[in-house]
DNA sequence: GGCAGTCAAGTACGC
DNA sequence: GCGTACTTGACTGCC
């Protein structure tokens, strides 16, 4: 088990998600922004190595507008050496890496223009991981998509569109259960037709489930990841008190987290903490998990 | 410098 | 029909 957090680090004084308005796009602006974002990403990786946080989700904004038609800059060529260096650092430190396109990426969209934009974005995120030279344990995670008034048809469309993807995208793509439309059971049904690995989001599962016993679910999910995909990834969060159901917690709930560790003790996975205070919660989680036989560590964290 | 409004993108849901 | 929410954070114009 490696423990990590998504996208941003609030302690180090830079953001890897710098962007700009579409209206102010220029090649120069893009080049400067990506350069700054990659330099910040390097700082995050160094921080993570120093603190024993070995799982990181790279922000989709690392190359702003990368999959947009406005983007005419050959960023893959310009930054190939920088991406390779970041990837080397990840491998050297035993990091697990993921990316998570946002809610606009819909592989089962009936509208072909939406589908085309979605595939372009998947190609971009796949290219980032490929440029970093990461093996296929580095994943791009998406939700199944919309229902469009006919769930069976929407799932069939997912299968069809998934099968038509380029092999390099399929090698990285994984699906995650969401809190309203597609449960873990729905994802497992899609797995039987596509062999796509499944990321379990435990918080979403608590809001949208079919009453599965935890052990059965972890067992089934584990079987969707083959050796080349690495051990499963799991997203963890908990409910923020006083906010709408489904709102992610601002800070780690130690009691809830310890219970989660205990309930999942028979299963190994890499764990992403989707808590709003980011690395702070991840460090707390690492401390709470300390001594857990699953934990991968490089050194005792500070 | 600080603030408020707005920002590429899609869908579903509650009012 | 419209506003809101989503992993939300970051940019921009105005004071």
mmCIF file of C-alpha atoms (C1' of nucleotides) in Angstrom:
data_model
loop_
_atom_site.group_PDB
_atom_site.id
_atom_site.type_symbol
_atom_site.label_atom_id
_atom_site.label_comp_id
_atom_site.label_asym_id
_atom_site.label_seq_id
_atom_site.Cartn_x
_atom_site.Cartn_y
_atom_site.Cartn_z
ATOM 1 C CA UNK A 1 0.000 0.000 0.000
ATOM 2 C CA UNK A 2 1.230 3.420 -1.017
ATOM 3 C CA UNK A 3 -0.632 6.469 0.266
ATOM 4 C CA UNK A 4 -1.146 9.690 -1.686
ATOM 5 C CA UNK A 5 -3.270 12.709 -2.518
ATOM 6 C CA UNK A 6 -4.594 14.387 -5.659
ATOM 7 C CA UNK A 7 -3.010 17.089 -7.761
ATOM 8 C CA UNK A 8 -2.132 19.909 -5.385
ATOM 9 C CA UNK A 9 0.189 20.371 -2.445
ATOM 10 C CA UNK A 10 -0.735 23.228 -0.150
ATOM 11 C CA UNK A 11 2.576 23.343 1.720
ATOM 12 C CA UNK A 12 5.100 24.094 -0.964
ATOM 13 C CA UNK A 13 4.009 27.462 -2.318
ATOM 14 C CA UNK A 14 3.480 26.655 -5.972
ATOM 15 C CA UNK A 15 0.717 25.181 -8.110
ATOM 16 C CA UNK A 16 1.117 22.646 -10.944
ATOM 17 C CA UNK A 17 -2.355 23.711 -12.192
ATOM 18 C CA UNK A 18 -1.545 27.176 -13.488
ATOM 19 C CA UNK A 19 -3.666 28.008 -16.477
ATOM 20 C CA UNK A 20 -5.064 30.998 -18.365
ATOM 21 C CA UNK A 21 -8.187 32.024 -20.207
ATOM 22 C CA UNK A 22 -8.845 30.488 -23.587
ATOM 23 C CA UNK A 23 -9.142 34.004 -25.012
ATOM 24 C CA UNK A 24 -5.558 34.762 -23.987
ATOM 25 C CA UNK A 25 -4.059 31.640 -25.568
ATOM 26 C CA UNK A 26 -0.718 32.063 -27.275
ATOM 27 C CA UNK A 27 1.973 29.453 -27.860
ATOM 28 C CA UNK A 28 4.310 31.481 -25.682
ATOM 29 C CA UNK A 29 1.798 31.637 -22.855
ATOM 30 C CA UNK A 30 1.325 27.890 -23.068
ATOM 31 C CA UNK A 31 5.040 27.189 -23.076
ATOM 32 C CA UNK A 32 5.649 29.426 -20.046
ATOM 33 C CA UNK A 33 2.734 27.928 -18.125
ATOM 34 C CA UNK A 34 3.697 24.308 -18.784
ATOM 35 C CA UNK A 35 7.273 25.076 -17.874
ATOM 36 C CA UNK A 36 6.149 26.505 -14.511
ATOM 37 C CA UNK A 37 3.712 23.632 -13.911
ATOM 38 C CA UNK A 38 6.363 20.984 -14.530
ATOM 39 C CA UNK A 39 8.802 22.723 -12.259
ATOM 40 C CA UNK A 40 6.145 22.748 -9.518
ATOM 41 C CA UNK A 41 5.364 19.090 -10.147
ATOM 42 C CA UNK A 42 9.032 18.315 -9.551
ATOM 43 C CA UNK A 43 8.816 20.087 -6.191
ATOM 44 C CA UNK A 44 5.753 18.042 -5.269
ATOM 45 C CA UNK A 45 7.542 14.813 -6.176
ATOM 46 C CA UNK A 46 10.515 15.782 -4.042
ATOM 47 C CA UNK A 47 8.215 16.665 -1.131
ATOM 48 C CA UNK A 48 6.442 13.327 -1.507
ATOM 49 C CA UNK A 49 9.691 11.369 -1.601
ATOM 50 C CA UNK A 50 10.882 13.137 1.524
ATOM 51 C CA UNK A 51 7.600 12.438 3.334
ATOM 52 C CA UNK A 52 6.961 8.858 2.248
ATOM 53 C CA UNK A 53 3.894 9.689 0.170
ATOM 54 C CA UNK A 54 4.335 7.367 -2.789
ATOM 55 C CA UNK A 55 1.062 7.746 -4.686
ATOM 56 C CA UNK A 56 0.244 10.921 -6.642
ATOM 57 C CA UNK A 57 -2.504 11.997 -9.003
ATOM 58 C CA UNK A 58 -1.101 14.426 -11.560
ATOM 59 C CA UNK A 59 -3.438 17.319 -12.329
ATOM 60 C CA UNK A 60 -5.188 17.366 -15.711
ATOM 61 C CA UNK A 61 -4.166 21.033 -15.937
ATOM 62 C CA UNK A 62 -0.467 20.223 -16.185
ATOM 63 C CA UNK A 63 -0.706 21.153 -19.904
ATOM 64 C CA UNK A 64 -3.640 23.590 -20.181
ATOM 65 C CA UNK A 65 -5.807 23.201 -23.305
ATOM 66 C CA UNK A 66 -3.654 20.261 -24.407
ATOM 67 C CA UNK A 67 -6.597 18.502 -26.054
ATOM 68 C CA UNK A 68 -8.316 21.675 -27.249
ATOM 69 C CA UNK A 69 -8.245 22.612 -30.916
ATOM 70 C CA UNK A 70 -6.720 25.972 -30.011
ATOM 71 C CA UNK A 71 -3.527 24.247 -28.905
ATOM 72 C CA UNK A 72 -1.054 24.481 -31.754
ATOM 73 C CA UNK A 73 2.108 24.215 -29.677
ATOM 74 C CA UNK A 74 4.113 20.960 -29.934
ATOM 75 C CA UNK A 75 4.314 20.526 -26.160
ATOM 76 C CA UNK A 76 5.113 16.830 -26.398
ATOM 77 C CA UNK A 77 8.315 17.594 -28.300
ATOM 78 C CA UNK A 78 9.242 20.732 -26.370
ATOM 79 C CA UNK A 79 8.888 19.073 -22.960
ATOM 80 C CA UNK A 80 9.846 15.480 -23.754
ATOM 81 C CA UNK A 81 13.091 15.703 -21.787
ATOM 82 C CA UNK A 82 11.362 17.323 -18.803
ATOM 83 C CA UNK A 83 8.650 14.649 -18.717
ATOM 84 C CA UNK A 84 11.275 11.905 -19.025
ATOM 85 C CA UNK A 85 13.211 13.349 -16.099
ATOM 86 C CA UNK A 86 10.060 13.500 -13.938
ATOM 87 C CA UNK A 87 9.280 9.910 -14.886
ATOM 88 C CA UNK A 88 12.772 8.772 -13.960
ATOM 89 C CA UNK A 89 12.372 10.397 -10.579
ATOM 90 C CA UNK A 90 9.049 8.572 -10.086
ATOM 91 C CA UNK A 91 10.538 5.216 -10.976
ATOM 92 C CA UNK A 92 13.618 5.766 -8.837
ATOM 93 C CA UNK A 93 11.410 6.484 -5.826
ATOM 94 C CA UNK A 94 8.870 3.732 -6.452
ATOM 95 C CA UNK A 95 5.955 6.108 -6.999
ATOM 96 C CA UNK A 96 2.548 5.059 -8.297
ATOM 97 C CA UNK A 97 0.996 7.692 -10.578
ATOM 98 C CA UNK A 98 -2.548 8.318 -11.779
ATOM 99 C CA UNK A 99 -4.463 10.975 -13.677
ATOM 100 C CA UNK A 100 -8.186 11.781 -13.557
ATOM 101 C CA UNK A 101 -9.850 13.622 -16.459
ATOM 102 C CA UNK A 102 -12.745 15.744 -15.240
ATOM 103 C CA UNK A 103 -16.469 15.270 -15.655
ATOM 104 C CA UNK A 104 -16.540 16.533 -19.222
ATOM 105 C CA UNK A 105 -14.787 13.411 -20.458
ATOM 106 C CA UNK A 106 -17.585 10.965 -21.322
ATOM 107 C CA UNK A 107 -16.745 7.817 -23.207
ATOM 108 C CA UNK A 108 -20.419 6.855 -23.546
ATOM 109 C CA UNK A 109 -21.689 10.230 -24.836
ATOM 110 C CA UNK A 110 -24.262 9.838 -27.634
ATOM 111 C CA UNK A 111 -23.086 13.116 -29.167
ATOM 112 C CA UNK A 112 -20.142 12.296 -31.411
ATOM 113 C CA UNK A 113 -18.536 15.697 -30.885
ATOM 114 C CA UNK A 114 -18.525 15.149 -27.129
ATOM 115 C CA UNK A 115 -17.098 11.687 -27.679
ATOM 116 C CA UNK A 116 -14.351 12.998 -29.965
ATOM 117 C CA UNK A 117 -13.317 15.657 -27.422
ATOM 118 C CA UNK A 118 -13.327 13.036 -24.689
ATOM 119 C CA UNK A 119 -11.068 10.702 -26.642
ATOM 120 C CA UNK A 120 -8.737 13.616 -27.425
ATOM 121 C CA UNK A 121 -8.442 14.319 -23.705
ATOM 122 C CA UNK A 122 -7.769 10.662 -22.908
ATOM 123 C CA UNK A 123 -5.057 10.713 -25.575
ATOM 124 C CA UNK A 124 -3.492 13.771 -23.920
ATOM 125 C CA UNK A 125 -3.461 12.251 -20.442
ATOM 126 C CA UNK A 126 -2.132 8.962 -21.779
ATOM 127 C CA UNK A 127 0.608 10.850 -23.609
ATOM 128 C CA UNK A 128 1.740 12.534 -20.386
ATOM 129 C CA UNK A 129 2.244 9.157 -18.697
ATOM 130 C CA UNK A 130 3.866 7.733 -21.835
ATOM 131 C CA UNK A 131 6.269 10.693 -22.081
ATOM 132 C CA UNK A 132 7.212 10.058 -18.465
ATOM 133 C CA UNK A 133 8.125 6.506 -19.479
ATOM 134 C CA UNK A 134 5.879 4.998 -16.815
ATOM 135 C CA UNK A 135 4.769 1.392 -17.164
ATOM 136 C CA UNK A 136 1.110 0.452 -17.447
ATOM 137 C CA UNK A 137 0.587 0.501 -13.678
ATOM 138 C CA UNK A 138 0.203 4.295 -14.121
ATOM 139 C CA UNK A 139 -3.489 4.796 -14.829
ATOM 140 C CA UNK A 140 -6.013 7.274 -16.214
ATOM 141 C CA UNK A 141 -9.256 7.003 -14.257
ATOM 142 C CA UNK A 142 -12.679 8.093 -15.467
ATOM 143 C CA UNK A 143 -16.285 7.540 -14.457
ATOM 144 C CA UNK A 144 -18.510 5.483 -16.730
ATOM 145 C CA UNK A 145 -20.412 8.587 -17.878
ATOM 146 C CA UNK A 146 -24.034 9.615 -18.292
ATOM 147 C CA UNK A 147 -27.215 7.546 -18.363
ATOM 148 C CA UNK A 148 -29.045 9.510 -21.079
ATOM 149 C CA UNK A 149 -32.380 8.029 -20.111
ATOM 150 C CA UNK A 150 -31.388 4.443 -20.971
ATOM 151 C CA UNK A 151 -28.726 2.902 -18.786
ATOM 152 C CA UNK A 152 -28.413 -0.390 -20.667
ATOM 153 C CA UNK A 153 -27.856 1.445 -23.943
ATOM 154 C CA UNK A 154 -25.413 3.830 -22.258
ATOM 155 C CA UNK A 155 -23.392 0.885 -20.934
ATOM 156 C CA UNK A 156 -23.404 -0.814 -24.340
ATOM 157 C CA UNK A 157 -22.110 2.417 -25.844
ATOM 158 C CA UNK A 158 -19.308 2.484 -23.264
ATOM 159 C CA UNK A 159 -18.245 -1.041 -24.261
ATOM 160 C CA UNK A 160 -18.336 -0.246 -27.960
ATOM 161 C CA UNK A 161 -16.384 2.998 -27.602
ATOM 162 C CA UNK A 162 -13.875 1.452 -25.207
ATOM 163 C CA UNK A 163 -13.101 -1.326 -27.682
ATOM 164 C CA UNK A 164 -12.486 1.238 -30.419
ATOM 165 C CA UNK A 165 -9.872 3.182 -28.393
ATOM 166 C CA UNK A 166 -6.207 3.159 -29.360
ATOM 167 C CA UNK A 167 -4.319 0.354 -27.564
ATOM 168 C CA UNK A 168 -2.109 2.818 -25.666
ATOM 169 C CA UNK A 169 -5.208 4.471 -24.174
ATOM 170 C CA UNK A 170 -6.856 1.150 -23.319
ATOM 171 C CA UNK A 171 -3.657 0.077 -21.566
ATOM 172 C CA UNK A 172 -4.069 2.914 -19.057
ATOM 173 C CA UNK A 173 -7.795 3.452 -18.741
ATOM 174 C CA UNK A 174 -9.626 2.344 -15.597
ATOM 175 C CA UNK A 175 -13.168 3.121 -14.388
ATOM 176 C CA UNK A 176 -14.360 4.294 -11.023
ATOM 177 C CA UNK A 177 -17.781 3.905 -9.413
ATOM 178 C CA UNK A 178 -19.642 7.195 -8.835
ATOM 179 C CA UNK A 179 -22.084 8.235 -6.139
ATOM 180 C CA UNK A 180 -25.273 8.439 -8.219
ATOM 181 C CA UNK A 181 -25.264 6.724 -11.618
ATOM 182 C CA UNK A 182 -22.844 3.804 -11.877
ATOM 183 C CA UNK A 183 -22.203 1.642 -8.823
ATOM 184 C CA UNK A 184 -19.318 -0.766 -8.257
ATOM 185 C CA UNK A 185 -21.643 -3.561 -9.435
ATOM 186 C CA UNK A 186 -22.261 -1.665 -12.701
ATOM 187 C CA UNK A 187 -18.497 -1.282 -13.141
ATOM 188 C CA UNK A 188 -18.024 -5.021 -12.552
ATOM 189 C CA UNK A 189 -20.630 -5.722 -15.235
ATOM 190 C CA UNK A 190 -18.634 -3.537 -17.626
ATOM 191 C CA UNK A 191 -15.451 -5.324 -16.630
ATOM 192 C CA UNK A 192 -16.845 -8.682 -17.739
ATOM 193 C CA UNK A 193 -17.281 -7.257 -21.245
ATOM 194 C CA UNK A 194 -14.112 -5.175 -21.493
ATOM 195 C CA UNK A 195 -11.616 -6.520 -18.904
ATOM 196 C CA UNK A 196 -11.142 -2.911 -17.788
ATOM 197 C CA UNK A 197 -9.774 -2.614 -14.212
ATOM 198 C CA UNK A 198 -11.934 -0.940 -11.590
ATOM 199 C CA UNK A 199 -10.989 1.715 -9.061
ATOM 200 C CA UNK A 200 -13.152 1.459 -5.982
ATOM 201 C CA UNK A 201 -14.155 4.802 -4.501
ATOM 202 C CA UNK A 202 -15.204 3.816 -0.999
ATOM 203 C CA UNK A 203 -17.042 7.076 -0.290
ATOM 204 C CA UNK A 204 -19.066 6.896 -3.497
ATOM 205 C CA UNK A 205 -19.745 3.247 -2.734
ATOM 206 C CA UNK A 206 -21.163 4.162 0.665
ATOM 207 C CA UNK A 207 -23.675 6.414 -1.143
ATOM 208 C CA UNK A 208 -24.459 4.150 -4.112
ATOM 209 C CA UNK A 209 -24.257 0.394 -3.550
ATOM 210 C CA UNK A 210 -26.117 -2.870 -3.755
ATOM 211 C CA UNK A 211 -25.474 -3.883 -0.167
ATOM 212 C CA UNK A 212 -22.350 -5.904 -1.014
ATOM 213 C CA UNK A 213 -20.301 -7.143 1.948
ATOM 214 C CA UNK A 214 -16.957 -5.282 1.955
ATOM 215 C CA UNK A 215 -14.822 -8.400 1.644
ATOM 216 C CA UNK A 216 -16.741 -9.705 -1.356
ATOM 217 C CA UNK A 217 -16.452 -6.367 -3.071
ATOM 218 C CA UNK A 218 -12.699 -5.997 -2.495
ATOM 219 C CA UNK A 219 -12.231 -9.573 -3.729
ATOM 220 C CA UNK A 220 -14.149 -8.925 -6.925
ATOM 221 C CA UNK A 221 -12.388 -5.608 -7.572
ATOM 222 C CA UNK A 222 -8.955 -7.126 -7.009
ATOM 223 C CA UNK A 223 -9.620 -9.662 -9.762
ATOM 224 C CA UNK A 224 -10.134 -6.868 -12.296
ATOM 225 C CA UNK A 225 -6.440 -5.851 -12.049
ATOM 226 C CA UNK A 226 -3.960 -8.184 -13.717
ATOM 227 C CA UNK A 227 -0.260 -8.347 -12.925
ATOM 228 C CA UNK A 228 0.752 -5.758 -15.527
ATOM 229 C CA UNK A 229 -1.791 -3.244 -14.199
ATOM 230 C CA UNK A 230 -0.300 -3.395 -10.710
ATOM 231 C CA UNK A 231 -2.225 -3.664 -7.464
ATOM 232 C CA UNK A 232 -5.636 -1.941 -7.384
ATOM 233 C CA UNK A 233 -6.035 1.762 -6.703
ATOM 234 C CA UNK A 234 -8.646 2.823 -4.158
ATOM 235 C CA UNK A 235 -10.058 6.320 -3.538
ATOM 236 C CA UNK A 236 -10.941 7.134 0.037
ATOM 237 C CA UNK A 237 -12.892 10.060 1.489
ATOM 238 C CA UNK A 238 -15.581 10.693 4.056
ATOM 239 C CA UNK A 239 -18.601 12.947 4.429
ATOM 240 C CA UNK A 240 -18.054 16.590 5.353
ATOM 241 C CA UNK A 241 -20.391 17.376 8.228
ATOM 242 C CA UNK A 242 -22.965 20.108 7.566
ATOM 243 C CA UNK A 243 -22.633 19.918 3.789
ATOM 244 C CA UNK A 244 -24.689 18.180 1.153
ATOM 245 C CA UNK A 245 -24.466 14.391 1.032
ATOM 246 C CA UNK A 246 -21.463 13.488 -1.075
ATOM 247 C CA UNK A 247 -19.398 16.546 -0.145
ATOM 248 C CA UNK A 248 -15.816 15.482 0.466
ATOM 249 C CA UNK A 249 -14.411 16.073 3.928
ATOM 250 C CA UNK A 250 -12.180 19.081 4.567
ATOM 251 C CA UNK A 251 -9.973 17.112 6.960
ATOM 252 C CA UNK A 252 -9.288 13.453 7.665
ATOM 253 C CA UNK A 253 -11.708 11.719 10.034
ATOM 254 C CA UNK A 254 -9.231 9.527 11.993
ATOM 255 C CA UNK A 255 -11.888 7.204 13.397
ATOM 256 C CA UNK A 256 -13.513 6.588 10.018
ATOM 257 C CA UNK A 257 -10.097 6.079 8.408
ATOM 258 C CA UNK A 258 -8.901 3.589 11.009
ATOM 259 C CA UNK A 259 -12.123 1.639 10.565
ATOM 260 C CA UNK A 260 -11.540 1.595 6.812
ATOM 261 C CA UNK A 261 -7.990 0.261 7.295
ATOM 262 C CA UNK A 262 -9.305 -2.435 9.576
ATOM 263 C CA UNK A 263 -12.171 -3.503 7.305
ATOM 264 C CA UNK A 264 -9.897 -3.702 4.257
ATOM 265 C CA UNK A 265 -6.977 -5.392 6.042
ATOM 266 C CA UNK A 266 -7.046 -8.558 3.890
ATOM 267 C CA UNK A 267 -6.529 -6.596 0.669
ATOM 268 C CA UNK A 268 -3.571 -4.671 -0.680
ATOM 269 C CA UNK A 269 -4.018 -1.557 -2.835
ATOM 270 C CA UNK A 270 -2.636 1.937 -3.373
ATOM 271 C CA UNK A 271 -4.715 4.521 -1.568
ATOM 272 C CA UNK A 272 -5.680 8.007 -2.759
ATOM 273 C CA UNK A 273 -7.010 10.347 -0.080
ATOM 274 C CA UNK A 274 -9.588 12.647 -1.637
ATOM 275 C CA UNK A 275 -9.657 15.042 1.287
ATOM 276 C CA UNK A 276 -9.566 18.752 0.694
ATOM 277 C CA UNK A 277 -6.529 19.517 2.806
ATOM 278 C CA UNK A 278 -4.502 17.248 0.501
ATOM 279 C CA UNK A 279 -1.012 16.339 1.745
ATOM 280 C CA UNK A 280 -1.919 17.167 5.326
ATOM 281 C CA UNK A 281 -4.502 14.384 5.449
ATOM 282 C CA UNK A 282 -2.220 12.056 3.525
ATOM 283 C CA UNK A 283 0.488 12.529 6.170
ATOM 284 C CA UNK A 284 -2.046 11.886 8.942
ATOM 285 C CA UNK A 285 -3.233 8.774 7.136
ATOM 286 C CA UNK A 286 0.336 7.568 6.768
ATOM 287 C CA UNK A 287 0.855 8.000 10.492
ATOM 288 C CA UNK A 288 -2.381 6.125 11.268
ATOM 289 C CA UNK A 289 -1.408 3.314 8.899
ATOM 290 C CA UNK A 290 2.117 3.088 10.286
ATOM 291 C CA UNK A 291 2.844 -0.516 11.200
ATOM 292 C CA UNK A 292 0.220 -1.833 8.778
ATOM 293 C CA UNK A 293 1.878 -4.769 7.040
ATOM 294 C CA UNK A 294 0.642 -3.554 3.645
ATOM 295 C CA UNK A 295 2.446 -0.230 3.807
ATOM 296 C CA UNK A 296 5.277 0.405 1.326
ATOM 297 C CA UNK A 297 7.816 2.726 2.881
ATOM 298 C CA UNK A 298 11.170 4.099 1.878
ATOM 299 C CA UNK A 299 12.036 5.569 5.253
ATOM 300 C CA UNK A 300 10.315 6.672 8.417
ATOM 301 C CA UNK A 301 8.534 9.924 7.444
ATOM 302 C CA UNK A 302 9.102 13.099 9.422
ATOM 303 C "C1'" DG B 1 -3.088 44.458 -3.528
ATOM 304 C "C1'" DG B 2 -7.566 42.617 -2.837
ATOM 305 C "C1'" DC B 3 -11.987 41.307 -4.217
ATOM 306 C "C1'" DA B 4 -15.816 39.425 -6.966
ATOM 307 C "C1'" DG B 5 -17.210 37.412 -10.994
ATOM 308 C "C1'" DT B 6 -16.055 34.196 -14.235
ATOM 309 C "C1'" DC B 7 -13.835 30.374 -16.545
ATOM 310 C "C1'" DA B 8 -13.220 24.913 -22.396
ATOM 311 C "C1'" DA B 9 -15.782 21.209 -21.739
ATOM 312 C "C1'" DG B 10 -21.545 17.693 -20.054
ATOM 313 C "C1'" DT B 11 -24.969 15.696 -17.389
ATOM 314 C "C1'" DA B 12 -28.476 15.102 -13.957
ATOM 315 C "C1'" DC B 13 -31.267 16.787 -10.497
ATOM 316 C "C1'" DG B 14 -34.079 19.836 -7.566
ATOM 317 C "C1'" DC B 15 -36.735 23.802 -7.580
ATOM 318 C "C1'" DG C 1 -36.443 26.444 -17.658
ATOM 319 C "C1'" DC C 2 -32.853 27.703 -14.536
ATOM 320 C "C1'" DG C 3 -29.328 27.144 -11.034
ATOM 321 C "C1'" DT C 4 -26.273 24.006 -9.004
ATOM 322 C "C1'" DA C 5 -22.756 20.463 -8.317
ATOM 323 C "C1'" DC C 6 -18.935 17.912 -9.759
ATOM 324 C "C1'" DT C 7 -11.685 16.684 -8.099
ATOM 325 C "C1'" DT C 8 -12.538 22.627 -7.466
ATOM 326 C "C1'" DG C 9 -8.849 26.106 -8.235
ATOM 327 C "C1'" DA C 10 -7.150 29.963 -10.795
ATOM 328 C "C1'" DC C 11 -7.550 34.016 -13.893
ATOM 329 C "C1'" DT C 12 -9.057 38.654 -14.927
ATOM 330 C "C1'" DG C 13 -10.927 43.080 -14.590
ATOM 331 C "C1'" DC C 14 -12.037 46.524 -11.526
ATOM 332 C "C1'" DC C 15 -11.525 49.158 -7.473
#
